[in-house]
Amino acid sequence: MSSSSTSGIEQYPVKYVHSISEAGRLLPSASKWASIELDFHLVPKSNTACDSLSSQYSKSIEYELVITDKQYFKRFLYISLAIVFLVVAVILLVHFLPQKHKHHRSSKNLTLALNQALMFFDAQKSGNYQSNSPVKFRGNSGLQDGDSIPGRLVGGFYDSGNNIKFSFPTAYTITLLSWTVIEYHEKYADIGELDHVRDIIRWGSDYLLEVFVPPNSTSDPFTLYSQVGSGGNGSEGDNDISCWQRPEDMNYKRPVSSCGAAAASDLAGEIVAALSAASIVFKEDNAYSAQLINSAEILFEVVTKNDTDHKHGTYTSVDDCGGEARRFYNSSGYKDELVWGGTWLFFATGNNFYFRYATDHFSAAKEEEIVPEKGIFYWNNKLTSTAVLLTRLLYFHDMGYQNGLGLASNMTHSLICSYLSHDTSNRTPGGLILLSPNNGKPIQFAATASFLSKLYSDYLQLLLSSGDNPMKMSYMVGYGDKYPTHVHHRAASIPWDGQYYTCEEGERWFKSKDQNPNILYGAMVAGPDQFDNFLDERDKPRFTEPNIASNAGLVAALIALHHPPPNSPNSNSINLGLDKNGIF
């Protein structure tokens, strides 16, 4: 193999080839639009600090080569690509959750951890409680939720250690859990947890169908219910923050917050994403999947309508809609949620209109991203996860060149590099990555970073130092030899003894120094501070309070890191437990 000389350019005109990642072949391509330039080399140039990562595109290659022996060329190409992908895969397996290898290396331990992480969602369920639930200190609760409005708002999940139901983090939770099932349903099935996680997702998607009231001839363009319950906000009387009481014993007023024609673009976009992703999880249930897609499409059409009667904005900027949620889940923007929702709606329907919306608006969403949010994936920022999703599309589903796909691919490339770099990502002395050092709840960001990194590593394989943990403890309740026992959680801290406890009586349990009488298995607490200090005290929620959005990230990381099921006897392909085509 030799490169042509400069004087021979006219003799050997530029050609294009198309990379088919599934088959590992190069085929002729008539288009330059999805190409990258290859200056007489077999790997693309990169202007980033992470040159070992894969190219921005898995599409077409512009080259200037003379091949004297095609067989040796193919062999050289395949070996080179295999080495590159192997090195990248090994690098990306660096995980961000500080842990002892002896406790977490085996698949058996990860299975237990995942089982318990899912149990936390059972403990957070509101409504008519299931008799077969593995959590035995819970019962029916919140059965009067939404009585003051047409329809009902029974069900869903209590957000954290309090008894408020927030629609925004609930929708994010359902989107993320659905994504993990779409990608790794083979792993879930192998460890006997597929039905369990699908039940959790359906519990949430059923509730999200209730919080969205489609437009009709007499109503506002749409109504979204953003919250059930109250933190008081200065008002007198018992509420979900001032009263330390089990959900089953609540008898104080639980107001409902709603969003009418005023802006709630972020909340709408996240609900669209959740319903769309869940529709793929339940695609074998044709009627239910169609119901989810229909609601998502109606909501997306309304919220993206660009006319004089509709304005865009964040739900927490409107007092009646998100005024109460502002101090818990304040939203910094809405464009990332709309792009996120459009992306998932494309995957759910295959309608190119939603794909074009996502790619056309990706750049605007990136410009809206605030500096402290860059590089993190959680309930308030979906840009990084959307970039990974669009990169997946670029790798496995030829949509042709789109500006948004290139931008997403570049962003994903830089994102993974930043996770691996000690220069761009701070860490605690024990090795816990601090993607948002001033936030105070570092583990949720580390969990989603671990998920995205492992998922991207699996993508690359299909195309082909943990820390010391100075506290020597698990931050997931019930897992390991040492874990938090004074979790900031009402139901877990009050005995399940058949007795009714008033708010005042519940306060006794809140102030008690005794361990929680009920073990909240699988709850991931907020975690240590930036110096690895952790206080296992019930009245310090910055350390000990769990929430459903954080636990969704934990489940995502655990299933991504879990060993895949064994290859079938007749399979000769790479088995990562990842369904390459399930999302399409």
XYZ file of C-alpha atoms in Angstrom:
584
model
C 0.000 0.000 0.000
C 1.416 3.369 -0.900
C 0.102 6.910 -1.063
C -0.041 8.749 -4.330
C 2.370 11.589 -4.946
C 1.344 15.200 -5.086
C 1.814 15.254 -8.815
C -0.436 12.245 -9.227
C -3.577 13.827 -7.842
C -5.177 14.232 -11.263
C -4.262 10.663 -12.194
C -6.045 9.267 -9.116
C -9.215 11.313 -8.597
C -10.776 11.602 -5.146
C -13.174 8.797 -4.310
C -15.615 8.190 -1.492
C -16.437 5.048 0.358
C -19.270 4.329 2.752
C -18.542 2.663 6.085
C -21.059 -0.003 7.045
C -20.349 -0.445 10.742
C -22.476 -3.557 11.158
C -20.573 -5.487 8.509
C -17.187 -3.829 8.896
C -16.907 -3.115 5.151
C -16.213 -0.112 2.966
C -18.617 0.389 0.067
C -18.632 3.037 -2.663
C -20.499 6.208 -1.774
C -21.798 8.824 -4.157
C -22.035 11.449 -1.488
C -19.516 13.589 0.311
C -22.050 14.969 2.762
C -21.464 12.396 5.480
C -17.725 12.180 4.962
C -14.572 12.961 6.868
C -11.257 13.773 5.266
C -8.444 11.252 5.552
C -5.077 12.781 4.650
C -3.368 9.557 3.541
C -3.935 8.090 7.011
C -6.218 5.367 8.343
C -7.454 7.343 11.333
C -9.044 10.793 11.215
C -7.296 13.884 12.425
C -8.624 15.271 15.682
C -8.346 18.682 17.184
C -9.273 17.403 20.618
C -7.018 16.064 23.340
C -8.519 12.619 23.098
C -7.198 11.339 19.781
C -7.667 7.708 20.710
C -11.435 7.971 20.573
C -13.393 7.007 17.507
C -13.939 9.344 14.602
C -16.764 11.835 14.621
C -18.587 9.888 11.944
C -18.946 6.273 10.982
C -20.039 7.273 7.530
C -18.021 8.118 4.424
C -14.295 8.536 4.007
C -12.524 10.752 1.480
C -9.166 9.234 0.572
C -6.244 9.382 -1.832
C -4.699 5.925 -1.822
C -3.216 3.348 -4.154
C -3.845 -0.163 -2.889
C -1.437 -2.753 -4.271
C -2.816 -5.714 -2.334
C -6.447 -5.496 -1.250
C -6.265 -8.533 1.031
C -3.360 -7.123 3.068
C -5.022 -3.726 3.132
C -8.233 -5.170 4.560
C -6.295 -7.159 7.138
C -4.324 -4.077 8.160
C -7.474 -1.982 8.363
C -9.385 -4.478 10.494
C -6.495 -5.027 12.899
C -5.926 -1.272 13.249
C -9.576 -0.567 13.974
C -9.808 -3.454 16.420
C -6.805 -2.172 18.368
C -8.182 1.361 18.465
C -11.591 0.252 19.692
C -10.093 -2.127 22.256
C -7.903 0.610 23.722
C -10.824 3.024 23.840
C -13.095 0.463 25.478
C -10.538 -0.251 28.195
C -10.028 3.455 28.877
C -13.751 4.146 29.103
C -14.235 1.439 31.689
C -12.763 3.802 34.270
C -15.663 4.329 36.626
C -16.500 7.350 38.683
C -18.176 5.864 41.738
C -15.583 5.300 44.475
C -15.840 1.724 45.630
C -13.896 -1.250 46.851
C -13.246 -3.738 44.077
C -13.764 -6.715 46.345
C -17.344 -5.618 47.017
C -18.459 -4.621 43.526
C -16.426 -6.403 40.906
C -18.590 -9.461 40.494
C -21.810 -9.542 38.528
C -23.483 -11.159 41.527
C -22.915 -8.068 43.651
C -24.067 -5.764 40.863
C -27.228 -7.836 40.572
C -27.946 -7.317 44.260
C -27.198 -3.614 43.991
C -29.505 -3.236 41.002
C -32.278 -5.173 42.715
C -32.094 -2.887 45.720
C -31.842 0.273 43.610
C -35.093 -0.697 41.909
C -36.729 -1.465 45.266
C -36.317 2.198 46.191
C -38.899 3.105 43.542
C -41.332 0.648 45.124
C -40.871 2.509 48.391
C -41.681 5.814 46.642
C -44.947 4.734 45.018
C -48.059 6.768 45.727
C -51.630 5.552 45.236
C -53.113 2.087 45.554
C -50.144 0.114 46.769
C -49.431 -3.330 45.367
C -49.812 -6.200 47.811
C -46.923 -8.098 46.216
C -44.467 -5.231 46.670
C -41.084 -6.195 48.168
C -41.321 -3.113 50.448
C -43.492 -4.105 53.374
C -43.611 -0.809 55.294
C -45.765 0.909 52.675
C -49.509 0.902 51.955
C -52.173 2.917 50.158
C -51.574 6.654 50.233
C -52.437 9.861 48.421
C -55.781 8.472 47.264
C -57.344 11.940 47.445
C -54.680 13.580 45.297
C -56.256 15.711 42.607
C -59.788 15.626 44.043
C -60.044 19.399 43.631
C -59.626 19.230 39.842
C -61.411 17.482 36.989
C -59.891 14.043 36.634
C -57.539 12.535 39.174
C -53.852 12.584 40.067
C -53.583 9.364 42.062
C -50.362 7.438 41.619
C -46.875 8.472 40.626
C -43.937 8.705 42.982
C -43.123 10.724 46.055
C -40.038 12.640 45.137
C -37.635 12.012 47.996
C -37.796 11.930 51.783
C -40.815 14.232 51.658
C -44.233 13.389 50.243
C -44.429 15.872 47.350
C -44.983 14.617 43.805
C -43.071 16.678 41.215
C -43.885 16.021 37.555
C -40.568 17.341 36.187
C -38.143 14.928 37.917
C -40.712 12.122 37.609
C -40.723 12.519 33.825
C -36.908 12.601 33.748
C -36.812 9.446 35.864
C -39.152 7.583 33.515
C -37.184 8.720 30.453
C -33.887 7.531 31.894
C -35.202 4.204 33.194
C -36.882 3.574 29.836
C -33.611 4.305 28.034
C -31.819 1.683 30.129
C -34.468 -0.928 29.334
C -34.363 -0.137 25.605
C -30.587 -0.504 25.518
C -30.047 -3.277 28.076
C -33.277 -5.272 28.284
C -31.260 -8.444 27.710
C -29.296 -7.783 30.896
C -32.445 -7.021 32.872
C -34.034 -10.247 31.633
C -30.934 -12.280 32.437
C -31.019 -11.252 36.105
C -34.801 -11.513 36.440
C -35.468 -7.790 36.791
C -37.082 -6.930 33.443
C -40.673 -7.228 34.661
C -39.754 -5.303 37.804
C -38.283 -2.294 36.025
C -41.093 -2.314 33.451
C -43.605 -2.187 36.311
C -41.813 0.859 37.746
C -41.813 2.586 34.365
C -45.501 1.857 33.808
C -46.358 3.190 37.251
C -44.720 6.460 36.243
C -45.992 6.630 32.653
C -49.571 5.989 33.821
C -49.239 8.978 36.123
C -47.736 11.193 33.411
C -50.753 10.466 31.239
C -52.846 11.928 34.057
C -50.805 15.131 34.479
C -51.327 16.110 30.821
C -54.799 17.272 29.784
C -54.934 17.655 25.987
C -56.550 20.758 24.474
C -60.208 20.792 23.593
C -62.720 23.358 22.436
C -63.301 24.766 25.908
C -59.926 24.489 27.637
C -56.622 26.297 27.403
C -54.249 24.983 24.713
C -53.138 22.419 27.271
C -52.968 21.842 30.985
C -50.026 20.287 32.771
C -50.090 19.492 36.458
C -46.611 20.149 37.764
C -46.938 19.267 41.449
C -49.107 17.605 44.079
C -48.410 18.535 47.682
C -46.771 21.572 49.177
C -43.638 22.746 50.904
C -45.601 25.466 52.652
C -43.965 28.424 50.930
C -44.518 30.565 53.986
C -48.121 29.517 54.642
C -49.276 28.217 58.008
C -50.514 24.731 58.727
C -49.205 21.247 58.130
C -47.679 20.405 54.770
C -45.348 17.900 53.164
C -42.229 19.607 54.500
C -43.248 20.788 57.963
C -45.017 17.544 58.877
C -42.897 14.458 59.512
C -45.536 11.859 58.757
C -45.856 8.647 56.780
C -47.603 9.017 53.410
C -50.314 6.624 54.605
C -51.209 8.981 57.479
C -51.464 12.245 55.501
C -54.686 14.148 56.139
C -53.577 17.724 55.519
C -54.362 19.597 52.323
C -52.284 18.702 49.271
C -52.693 21.495 46.726
C -52.163 20.964 43.011
C -50.006 23.238 40.856
C -50.977 23.558 37.205
C -49.625 25.154 34.038
C -52.076 26.538 31.517
C -51.351 28.443 28.342
C -48.404 30.164 29.999
C -44.911 28.860 29.341
C -43.986 25.380 30.561
C -41.896 24.275 27.596
C -39.312 22.380 29.640
C -41.876 20.382 31.576
C -43.767 19.586 28.380
C -40.578 18.533 26.578
C -39.558 16.176 29.379
C -43.010 14.599 29.498
C -42.846 14.114 25.707
C -39.482 12.376 26.149
C -40.805 10.140 28.938
C -43.967 9.065 27.113
C -42.028 8.467 23.882
C -39.280 6.408 25.531
C -41.843 4.408 27.526
C -43.772 3.686 24.323
C -40.692 1.835 23.019
C -40.432 -0.159 26.257
C -44.057 -1.256 25.831
C -44.063 -1.532 22.036
C -45.366 -5.109 22.250
C -48.478 -3.746 23.977
C -49.792 -2.034 20.869
C -52.712 -0.198 22.459
C -50.772 1.193 25.412
C -47.761 2.138 23.304
C -50.027 3.950 20.842
C -51.696 5.817 23.710
C -48.314 7.024 24.967
C -47.192 8.109 21.497
C -50.470 9.870 20.761
C -50.251 11.940 23.957
C -46.597 12.735 23.283
C -47.314 13.896 19.729
C -50.223 16.097 20.791
C -48.173 17.703 23.554
C -45.152 18.220 21.302
C -47.268 19.851 18.612
C -48.798 22.257 21.096
C -45.589 23.171 22.904
C -43.516 23.738 19.753
C -46.168 25.780 17.997
C -44.673 29.109 17.010
C -47.479 31.637 16.972
C -48.441 34.853 18.723
C -50.619 33.062 21.278
C -47.864 30.823 22.606
C -44.656 31.758 24.310
C -41.806 29.515 25.385
C -40.277 29.477 28.837
C -39.481 27.440 31.942
C -42.189 26.111 34.201
C -40.551 27.494 37.347
C -40.712 31.033 35.966
C -44.503 30.986 36.393
C -45.677 31.156 40.016
C -48.884 29.146 39.601
C -47.076 26.476 37.622
C -43.668 26.023 39.232
C -43.416 28.625 41.965
C -43.379 25.947 44.651
C -40.985 23.720 42.713
C -38.539 26.583 42.213
C -36.578 25.869 45.387
C -36.432 22.135 44.686
C -36.202 21.712 40.898
C -35.577 25.124 39.407
C -35.205 24.878 35.646
C -32.502 26.950 33.938
C -33.774 26.529 30.364
C -36.212 24.727 28.102
C -34.513 24.175 24.741
C -32.622 21.074 25.855
C -35.903 19.433 26.955
C -37.582 20.208 23.629
C -34.656 18.740 21.668
C -34.574 15.763 24.057
C -38.322 15.261 23.574
C -38.060 15.572 19.789
C -35.234 13.038 19.688
C -37.166 10.458 21.669
C -40.327 11.100 19.660
C -38.339 10.370 16.495
C -37.110 7.080 17.941
C -40.666 6.192 18.977
C -42.331 7.038 15.650
C -39.657 7.114 12.945
C -41.145 10.408 11.772
C -38.360 12.505 10.245
C -40.128 15.702 11.273
C -39.058 15.114 14.867
C -35.533 14.214 13.798
C -35.234 17.472 11.854
C -36.564 19.411 14.821
C -33.962 17.882 17.120
C -31.019 18.432 14.791
C -32.141 21.897 13.690
C -32.482 23.107 17.293
C -29.534 21.288 18.869
C -27.193 24.237 18.358
C -29.661 26.641 20.012
C -29.992 24.287 22.978
C -26.211 24.156 23.295
C -26.047 27.953 23.335
C -28.639 28.046 26.129
C -26.636 25.680 28.344
C -25.230 27.536 31.340
C -21.575 27.123 32.269
C -22.048 25.230 35.592
C -24.194 22.666 33.748
C -21.728 21.786 31.008
C -20.785 18.134 30.819
C -23.364 16.849 33.303
C -26.536 14.853 32.758
C -29.306 15.109 35.307
C -32.878 16.334 35.699
C -32.037 19.902 34.638
C -29.689 19.251 31.705
C -30.488 16.809 28.882
C -28.060 18.211 26.319
C -25.233 15.756 26.992
C -27.564 12.758 26.859
C -29.175 14.022 23.657
C -25.704 14.330 22.133
C -24.999 10.679 22.970
C -28.356 9.612 21.514
C -27.750 11.511 18.273
C -24.241 10.056 18.078
C -25.798 6.604 18.397
C -28.020 7.496 15.478
C -24.994 8.565 13.477
C -23.176 5.307 14.187
C -25.969 2.790 13.598
C -28.665 4.377 11.450
C -27.646 6.279 8.313
C -29.719 9.460 8.270
C -27.340 11.265 5.920
C -25.407 14.321 6.949
C -27.122 16.685 9.370
C -25.446 19.638 11.050
C -26.906 18.675 14.415
C -25.445 15.167 14.198
C -21.960 16.490 13.598
C -22.271 18.914 16.480
C -23.608 16.160 18.750
C -20.788 13.818 17.777
C -18.148 16.456 18.509
C -19.800 17.181 21.841
C -19.899 13.499 22.806
C -16.244 13.114 21.875
C -15.276 16.072 24.088
C -17.588 14.910 26.866
C -15.958 11.495 27.238
C -12.519 13.099 27.108
C -13.480 15.480 29.910
C -14.617 12.589 32.118
C -11.232 10.933 31.714
C -9.195 14.079 32.261
C -8.073 15.067 35.743
C -7.414 18.540 34.395
C -11.026 19.240 33.411
C -12.847 17.223 36.095
C -12.221 17.730 39.805
C -12.165 14.758 42.141
C -12.360 14.214 45.865
C -9.198 12.897 47.554
C -10.833 9.464 47.386
C -11.361 9.688 43.629
C -15.060 10.614 43.319
C -15.473 12.739 40.191
C -16.949 16.187 40.905
C -18.736 17.356 37.784
C -20.601 20.103 39.639
C -18.437 20.876 42.703
C -20.730 23.545 44.115
C -23.913 21.505 43.863
C -23.426 19.417 47.009
C -24.884 16.178 45.598
C -22.013 14.701 43.583
C -23.002 11.053 43.275
C -25.960 11.651 40.952
C -23.657 13.279 38.389
C -21.021 10.560 38.763
C -23.685 7.883 38.223
C -24.991 9.358 34.975
C -21.433 10.018 33.765
C -20.648 6.352 34.382
C -23.769 5.327 32.464
C -23.024 7.537 29.454
C -19.380 6.441 29.372
C -20.138 2.723 29.509
C -22.959 3.098 27.009
C -20.683 4.960 24.602
C -17.996 2.322 25.131
C -20.542 -0.332 24.152
C -21.446 1.682 21.072
C -17.787 1.679 20.064
C -17.432 -2.046 20.645
C -20.459 -2.699 18.487
C -18.696 -0.722 15.755
C -16.035 -3.152 16.647
C -9.023 4.053 38.882
C -11.791 3.551 40.814
C -11.140 5.503 44.028
C -10.307 4.576 47.552
C -13.611 5.665 49.195
C -12.154 7.072 52.450
C -15.442 6.627 54.366
C -15.308 2.899 53.552
C -19.055 2.832 53.093
C -21.751 2.263 50.517
C -23.989 5.225 49.745
C -26.823 2.911 48.747
C -29.005 1.907 51.672
C -28.946 -1.807 52.455
C -26.013 -2.578 50.188
C -22.663 -3.644 51.602
C -21.491 -3.970 55.177
C -21.720 -0.244 55.987
C -24.377 2.089 54.639
C -26.482 5.086 55.836
C -28.992 4.159 58.532
C -30.483 7.585 59.307
C -31.899 8.369 55.880
C -33.885 11.599 55.586
C -37.145 9.865 54.680
C -40.489 9.989 56.445
C -41.787 6.508 55.660
C -38.483 4.827 56.502
C -38.024 6.665 59.810
C -41.451 5.976 61.376
C -42.325 2.446 62.587
C -44.777 0.460 60.484
C -46.778 -0.693 63.495
C -50.391 -0.043 62.542
C -50.527 3.113 64.669
C -51.510 6.569 63.407
C -48.951 9.297 64.116
C -49.738 12.995 63.911
C -47.264 15.518 62.560
C -46.183 16.344 66.108
C -45.685 12.686 66.965
C -43.796 12.176 63.729
C -41.418 14.954 64.745
C -40.196 12.678 67.511
C -38.978 10.203 64.928
C -37.393 12.947 62.867
C -35.335 14.113 65.848
C -34.529 10.613 67.088
C -30.902 9.536 67.050
C -31.951 5.917 66.582
C -31.517 4.189 63.268
C -34.494 4.133 60.899
C -36.805 1.260 61.857
C -37.393 0.506 58.162
C -34.509 -0.130 55.778
C -35.049 1.865 52.584
C -33.305 -0.684 50.384
C -31.689 0.701 47.251
C -31.985 4.390 48.112
C -28.905 6.304 46.979
C -28.348 9.166 49.404
C -26.940 12.561 48.428
C -23.427 11.492 49.378
C -20.300 13.094 50.823
C -19.105 16.656 50.515
C -16.190 17.735 48.340
C -13.719 16.501 50.964
C -15.284 13.015 51.269
C -16.917 13.849 54.608
C -20.311 12.253 55.212
C -22.698 12.736 58.144
C -25.248 9.971 58.590
C -27.833 12.193 60.283
C -31.531 12.386 59.459
C -31.719 16.154 59.883
C -28.962 16.759 57.335
C -30.650 16.031 53.991
C -27.689 17.394 52.031
C -25.999 14.109 53.024
C -28.797 11.616 53.691
C -31.791 12.417 51.465
C -32.461 10.219 48.413
C -34.650 11.092 45.452
C -36.079 9.304 42.452
C -34.122 11.282 39.832
C -30.774 10.391 41.420
C -31.771 6.744 41.784
C -32.682 6.583 38.109
C -29.073 7.515 37.332
C -27.894 4.808 39.722
C -30.028 2.165 38.019
C -28.746 3.354 34.640
C -25.109 3.030 35.750
C -25.626 -0.374 37.380
C -27.350 -1.974 34.405
C -24.760 -0.528 32.009
C -21.891 -1.932 34.109
C -23.582 -5.279 34.687
C -22.211 -8.300 32.871
C -24.251 -9.230 29.789
C -26.065 -12.557 29.543
C -23.992 -15.401 28.066
C -23.847 -15.739 24.298
C -26.278 -18.165 22.759
C -24.593 -21.289 21.335
C -25.361 -20.171 17.778
C -24.155 -16.582 18.172
C -20.823 -15.495 16.741
C -21.292 -11.757 17.297
C -20.160 -9.511 20.115
C -22.574 -9.731 23.027
C -22.718 -6.684 25.268
C -26.304 -7.114 26.395
C -27.074 -4.020 24.323
C -29.924 -4.002 21.821
C -28.552 -2.046 18.861
C -31.881 -1.934 17.026
C -34.343 -1.736 19.929
C -34.421 2.047 19.948
C -35.338 2.401 16.281
